[in-house]
GROMACS .gro file of C-alpha atoms in nm:
model
  281
    1MET     CA    1   2.784   1.619  -1.338
    2ARG     CA    2   2.913   1.317  -1.150
    3HIS     CA    3   2.827   0.965  -1.255
    4PRO     CA    4   2.523   0.820  -1.077
    5GLU     CA    5   2.579   0.568  -0.801
    6ARG     CA    6   2.384   0.255  -0.720
    7ARG     CA    7   2.249   0.293  -0.368
    8LEU     CA    8   1.982   0.165  -0.133
    9LEU     CA    9   1.696   0.416  -0.102
   10ILE     CA   10   1.445   0.456   0.181
   11SER     CA   11   1.139   0.681   0.166
   12VAL     CA   12   0.956   0.740   0.495
   13ASP     CA   13   0.624   0.919   0.536
   14MET     CA   14   0.421   0.996   0.846
   15GLU     CA   15   0.053   0.905   0.855
   16ARG     CA   16  -0.204   1.187   0.903
   17TYR     CA   17   0.061   1.456   0.945
   18SER     CA   18  -0.146   1.733   0.784
   19ARG     CA   19  -0.433   1.674   1.028
   20ARG     CA   20  -0.217   1.774   1.325
   21THR     CA   21  -0.213   2.114   1.486
   22ASN     CA   22   0.097   2.333   1.454
   23LEU     CA   23   0.225   2.221   1.793
   24GLN     CA   24   0.155   1.855   1.718
   25GLN     CA   25   0.348   1.883   1.390
   26TYR     CA   26   0.640   2.043   1.571
   27GLU     CA   27   0.651   1.765   1.831
   28ALA     CA   28   0.601   1.493   1.569
   29GLN     CA   29   0.896   1.616   1.360
   30LYS     CA   30   1.126   1.618   1.662
   31ASP     CA   31   1.020   1.274   1.782
   32PHE     CA   32   1.027   1.132   1.429
   33ARG     CA   33   1.396   1.214   1.390
   34GLU     CA   34   1.481   1.081   1.737
   35LEU     CA   35   1.300   0.753   1.677
   36LEU     CA   36   1.481   0.697   1.346
   37HIS     CA   37   1.821   0.774   1.500
   38GLU     CA   38   1.761   0.545   1.799
   39ALA     CA   39   1.631   0.255   1.589
   40ALA     CA   40   1.926   0.280   1.349
   41GLY     CA   41   2.181   0.299   1.632
   42ASP     CA   42   2.036  -0.005   1.805
   43VAL     CA   43   2.099  -0.224   1.499
   44GLY     CA   44   2.444  -0.087   1.417
   45LEU     CA   45   2.352   0.166   1.147
   46ASP     CA   46   2.502   0.513   1.150
   47ARG     CA   47   2.231   0.764   1.059
   48VAL     CA   48   2.489   1.041   1.039
   49ALA     CA   49   2.630   0.876   0.726
   50TRP     CA   50   2.290   0.871   0.553
   51THR     CA   51   2.232   1.133   0.284
   52THR     CA   52   1.882   1.265   0.343
   53GLN     CA   53   1.631   1.501   0.187
   54GLN     CA   54   1.394   1.619   0.455
   55ALA     CA   55   1.024   1.695   0.439
   56GLY     CA   56   0.800   1.797   0.723
   57ASP     CA   57   0.622   1.463   0.732
   58GLY     CA   58   0.909   1.235   0.633
   59GLU     CA   59   1.235   1.198   0.447
   60LEU     CA   60   1.414   1.039   0.156
   61ALA     CA   61   1.737   0.866   0.263
   62ILE     CA   62   2.021   0.742   0.044
   63LEU     CA   63   2.233   0.494   0.235
   64PRO     CA   64   2.610   0.438   0.214
   65ARG     CA   65   2.737   0.173  -0.028
   66ASP     CA   66   2.841  -0.069   0.246
   67VAL     CA   67   2.503  -0.093   0.420
   68ALA     CA   68   2.347  -0.439   0.384
   69GLU     CA   69   1.989  -0.444   0.258
   70SER     CA   70   1.908  -0.736   0.487
   71ARG     CA   71   2.010  -0.534   0.793
   72VAL     CA   72   1.782  -0.248   0.692
   73ILE     CA   73   1.476  -0.463   0.620
   74GLY     CA   74   1.533  -0.747   0.865
   75ARG     CA   75   1.653  -0.547   1.166
   76PHE     CA   76   1.613  -0.169   1.130
   77VAL     CA   77   1.249  -0.170   1.019
   78PRO     CA   78   1.133  -0.413   1.295
   79GLU     CA   79   1.324  -0.211   1.557
   80LEU     CA   80   1.164   0.110   1.431
   81ASN     CA   81   0.824  -0.058   1.453
   82ARG     CA   82   0.893  -0.173   1.809
   83ARG     CA   83   0.991   0.177   1.918
   84LEU     CA   84   0.687   0.333   1.752
   85ARG     CA   85   0.448   0.092   1.922
   86SER     CA   86   0.606   0.172   2.258
   87TYR     CA   87   0.594   0.546   2.185
   88ASN     CA   88   0.229   0.534   2.074
   89SER     CA   89   0.109   0.325   2.368
   90SER     CA   90   0.110   0.628   2.601
   91ARG     CA   91  -0.033   0.882   2.354
   92VAL     CA   92  -0.377   0.976   2.230
   93PRO     CA   93  -0.445   0.882   1.866
   94ALA     CA   94  -0.393   1.237   1.737
   95ALA     CA   95  -0.037   1.245   1.877
   96ARG     CA   96   0.077   0.901   1.759
   97ILE     CA   97   0.340   0.851   1.492
   98ARG     CA   98   0.284   0.576   1.237
   99LEU     CA   99   0.501   0.541   0.930
  100ARG     CA  100   0.501   0.409   0.578
  101VAL     CA  101   0.849   0.293   0.479
  102ALA     CA  102   0.944   0.215   0.117
  103VAL     CA  103   1.271   0.048   0.015
  104HIS     CA  104   1.426   0.024  -0.332
  105GLN     CA  105   1.770   0.032  -0.491
  106GLY     CA  106   1.898   0.189  -0.808
  107LEU     CA  107   2.106   0.458  -0.972
  108VAL     CA  108   2.089   0.807  -0.824
  109HIS     CA  109   2.277   1.132  -0.881
  110LEU     CA  110   2.405   1.265  -0.550
  111ASP     CA  111   2.500   1.607  -0.688
  112GLY     CA  112   2.160   1.727  -0.810
  113ALA     CA  113   2.096   2.101  -0.790
  114ASN     CA  114   1.767   2.062  -0.605
  115GLY     CA  115   1.748   1.705  -0.483
  116PHE     CA  116   1.855   1.362  -0.607
  117PRO     CA  117   1.779   1.297  -0.976
  118GLY     CA  118   1.710   0.938  -1.074
  119ASN     CA  119   1.419   0.713  -1.166
  120ALA     CA  120   1.496   0.497  -0.862
  121VAL     CA  121   1.419   0.798  -0.641
  122VAL     CA  122   1.090   0.855  -0.820
  123LEU     CA  123   0.996   0.489  -0.782
  124VAL     CA  124   1.065   0.461  -0.409
  125CYS     CA  125   0.864   0.778  -0.341
  126ARG     CA  126   0.571   0.648  -0.547
  127LEU     CA  127   0.577   0.320  -0.355
  128CYS     CA  128   0.560   0.510  -0.027
  129GLU     CA  129   0.242   0.683  -0.149
  130ALA     CA  130   0.070   0.361  -0.262
  131ALA     CA  131  -0.299   0.356  -0.174
  132PRO     CA  132  -0.305  -0.013  -0.059
  133VAL     CA  133  -0.024   0.056   0.187
  134LYS     CA  134  -0.209   0.355   0.331
  135GLN     CA  135  -0.530   0.153   0.356
  136ALA     CA  136  -0.365  -0.141   0.530
  137LEU     CA  137  -0.196   0.081   0.788
  138ALA     CA  138  -0.522   0.265   0.855
  139ALA     CA  139  -0.703  -0.067   0.907
  140LEU     CA  140  -0.459  -0.179   1.180
  141PRO     CA  141  -0.463   0.094   1.447
  142ASP     CA  142  -0.203  -0.070   1.674
  143ALA     CA  143   0.061  -0.099   1.402
  144GLY     CA  144   0.368   0.120   1.384
  145VAL     CA  145   0.514   0.059   1.035
  146ALA     CA  146   0.378  -0.043   0.696
  147LEU     CA  147   0.668  -0.160   0.480
  148VAL     CA  148   0.661  -0.169   0.100
  149VAL     CA  149   0.951  -0.291  -0.113
  150SER     CA  150   1.010  -0.298  -0.486
  151ALA     CA  151   0.984  -0.626  -0.675
  152GLU     CA  152   1.364  -0.635  -0.702
  153ILE     CA  153   1.415  -0.595  -0.328
  154TYR     CA  154   1.153  -0.861  -0.254
  155ARG     CA  155   1.315  -1.107  -0.496
  156ASP     CA  156   1.679  -1.039  -0.407
  157VAL     CA  157   1.655  -0.971  -0.034
  158VAL     CA  158   1.326  -1.068   0.130
  159THR     CA  159   1.294  -1.415  -0.022
  160GLU     CA  160   1.664  -1.489   0.031
  161TYR     CA  161   1.650  -1.441   0.409
  162PRO     CA  162   1.317  -1.595   0.516
  163GLU     CA  163   1.433  -1.642   0.875
  164GLU     CA  164   1.452  -1.262   0.912
  165MET     CA  165   1.211  -1.121   0.656
  166ARG     CA  166   0.907  -1.350   0.682
  167PRO     CA  167   0.823  -1.331   0.307
  168GLU     CA  168   0.493  -1.513   0.368
  169ARG     CA  169   0.367  -1.200   0.544
  170PHE     CA  170   0.409  -0.985   0.233
  171ARG     CA  171   0.138  -0.923  -0.022
  172ARG     CA  172   0.196  -0.850  -0.387
  173VAL     CA  173   0.033  -0.532  -0.515
  174GLU     CA  174   0.032  -0.332  -0.836
  175VAL     CA  175   0.103   0.029  -0.746
  176THR     CA  176  -0.057   0.273  -0.987
  177HIS     CA  177  -0.062   0.651  -1.007
  178PRO     CA  178  -0.262   0.705  -1.328
  179ASP     CA  179  -0.217   1.081  -1.330
  180LYS     CA  180   0.160   1.030  -1.334
  181GLY     CA  181   0.167   0.736  -1.576
  182PHE     CA  182   0.314   0.514  -1.305
  183ARG     CA  183   0.253   0.138  -1.271
  184GLU     CA  184   0.488  -0.099  -1.087
  185ASP     CA  185   0.466  -0.426  -0.897
  186ALA     CA  186   0.564  -0.419  -0.530
  187TRP     CA  187   0.529  -0.622  -0.209
  188PHE     CA  188   0.416  -0.489   0.127
  189CYS     CA  189   0.337  -0.589   0.483
  190VAL     CA  190   0.233  -0.424   0.806
  191VAL     CA  191   0.512  -0.520   1.043
  192ASP     CA  192   0.412  -0.770   1.315
  193GLU     CA  193   0.048  -0.761   1.207
  194ASP     CA  194  -0.170  -1.035   1.060
  195MET     CA  195  -0.311  -0.906   0.731
  196SER     CA  196  -0.506  -1.222   0.649
  197ALA     CA  197  -0.831  -1.064   0.767
  198LEU     CA  198  -0.788  -0.760   0.542
  199PRO     CA  199  -0.954  -0.754   0.200
  200ALA     CA  200  -0.738  -0.798  -0.108
  201ALA     CA  201  -0.547  -0.480  -0.181
  202GLU     CA  202  -0.671  -0.254  -0.456
  203ASP     CA  203  -0.487   0.052  -0.571
  204ALA     CA  204  -0.634   0.372  -0.700
  205GLY     CA  205  -0.743   0.325  -1.058
  206THR     CA  206  -0.828  -0.045  -1.015
  207PRO     CA  207  -1.203  -0.094  -1.063
  208SER     CA  208  -1.400  -0.276  -0.797
  209PRO     CA  209  -1.643  -0.554  -0.895
  210ALA     CA  210  -1.972  -0.411  -1.016
  211PRO     CA  211  -2.258  -0.436  -0.765
  212VAL     CA  212  -2.562  -0.656  -0.797
  213SER     CA  213  -2.897  -0.479  -0.806
  214THR     CA  214  -3.226  -0.645  -0.723
  215THR     CA  215  -3.441  -0.337  -0.792
  216PRO     CA  216  -3.774  -0.443  -0.947
  217PRO     CA  217  -3.835  -0.321  -1.302
  218ALA     CA  218  -4.051  -0.016  -1.352
  219PRO     CA  219  -4.415  -0.075  -1.448
  220GLY     CA  220  -4.463  -0.137  -1.816
  221GLY     CA  221  -4.131  -0.308  -1.869
  222GLY     CA  222  -3.912   0.005  -1.834
  223ALA     CA  223  -3.571   0.011  -1.674
  224PRO     CA  224  -3.540   0.048  -1.294
  225GLY     CA  225  -3.580   0.410  -1.190
  226GLY     CA  226  -3.817   0.494  -1.474
  227GLY     CA  227  -3.573   0.475  -1.768
  228PRO     CA  228  -3.674   0.366  -2.115
  229PRO     CA  229  -3.745  -0.003  -2.177
  230GLU     CA  230  -3.452  -0.217  -2.288
  231SER     CA  231  -3.469  -0.434  -2.594
  232PRO     CA  232  -3.419  -0.812  -2.566
  233ALA     CA  233  -3.094  -0.773  -2.759
  234THR     CA  234  -2.962  -0.532  -2.499
  235ARG     CA  235  -3.064  -0.761  -2.215
  236THR     CA  236  -2.879  -1.064  -2.350
  237ARG     CA  237  -2.597  -0.923  -2.562
  238PRO     CA  238  -2.251  -1.028  -2.424
  239GLY     CA  239  -2.059  -0.733  -2.285
  240ALA     CA  240  -2.367  -0.513  -2.250
  241GLY     CA  241  -2.278  -0.465  -1.881
  242ASP     CA  242  -2.591  -0.619  -1.725
  243ILE     CA  243  -2.834  -0.906  -1.767
  244ARG     CA  244  -3.199  -0.906  -1.669
  245THR     CA  245  -3.403  -1.212  -1.598
  246GLY     CA  246  -3.744  -1.175  -1.442
  247ASP     CA  247  -3.722  -0.931  -1.153
  248ILE     CA  248  -3.347  -0.952  -1.089
  249ARG     CA  249  -3.062  -0.760  -1.250
  250VAL     CA  250  -2.702  -0.878  -1.228
  251ASP     CA  251  -2.421  -0.632  -1.304
  252GLY     CA  252  -2.060  -0.728  -1.365
  253GLN     CA  253  -1.906  -1.061  -1.461
  254ASN     CA  254  -2.186  -1.313  -1.506
  255ALA     CA  255  -2.331  -1.576  -1.739
  256ILE     CA  256  -2.681  -1.673  -1.842
  257GLY     CA  257  -2.812  -1.988  -2.001
  258HIS     CA  258  -3.116  -2.200  -2.067
  259GLY     CA  259  -3.372  -2.199  -1.790
  260ALA     CA  260  -3.294  -1.838  -1.685
  261THR     CA  261  -2.997  -1.918  -1.464
  262ALA     CA  262  -2.798  -1.605  -1.375
  263ILE     CA  263  -2.454  -1.638  -1.216
  264GLY     CA  264  -2.339  -1.327  -1.035
  265SER     CA  265  -2.221  -1.224  -0.691
  266VAL     CA  266  -2.542  -1.184  -0.494
  267GLY     CA  267  -2.370  -1.367  -0.208
  268ARG     CA  268  -2.645  -1.624  -0.139
  269ASP     CA  269  -2.888  -1.845  -0.329
  270LEU     CA  270  -3.193  -1.647  -0.431
  271THR     CA  271  -3.501  -1.812  -0.586
  272PHE     CA  272  -3.734  -1.589  -0.780
  273GLY     CA  273  -4.032  -1.645  -1.003
  274GLY     CA  274  -4.090  -1.995  -0.861
  275GLY     CA  275  -4.094  -2.328  -1.037
  276ARG     CA  276  -3.906  -2.347  -1.365
  277GLU     CA  277  -3.822  -1.976  -1.396
  278GLY     CA  278  -3.481  -2.022  -1.249
  279ARG     CA  279  -3.242  -1.945  -0.970
  280ALA     CA  280  -2.974  -1.673  -0.931
  281ARG     CA  281  -2.651  -1.739  -0.753
   0.00000   0.00000   0.00000
């Protein structure tokens, strides 16, 4: 076994590959490789020198030692995005190629029997599969590339070259794969797209805020939907999960005080009960 080497790693995955027909997959694979080669050549990178592990819908690439991270992120990725946007402009949605690109660096064994052993390889592949990155790319149909980088790459490369990387366009996200025991911080952007209108990223396994229900109580003081009545202790106990006051129920993070004031996330002022019975916000 040879000693591991510290290298720059790139994981690339094609969006919606499995939804293509056999012929569309064949064409997408061919064009995918050509687009990567052309984008690399245009910015002075030699793809022939990259060590790659191919998959039908993407690849894992281990770059030579002398390749500058700033050239990959600041020039190769934008050029790849430009070529993809041009390629997609003349194709129907089912035939377009849109990519998720993850970048990380770390120790990797280049002489593995069936791939490239190393935790850095695992990490970059997990980043490429991050749910927030998939969601952001899906929400921006004209985009070509969603880029996600490890916290180390963001700190050491992106923030050091703001004139090329535009760090203000990146969003921090916690990437989680609960079934694999994986949790890491990362930063991502959709290249040349304004993500300010997108909701805050949430990864799989991150709970969304609980909804607010205004369902009237069942006759006789029972729970909404005909359940058994709740005791006053249950209705006001901290951490019970919901608070009732009059005919409104607030789930999630909230507070209640004198005068029956409930603070939740209804989204507008709502007066109920009239007079002194209170207001929910």
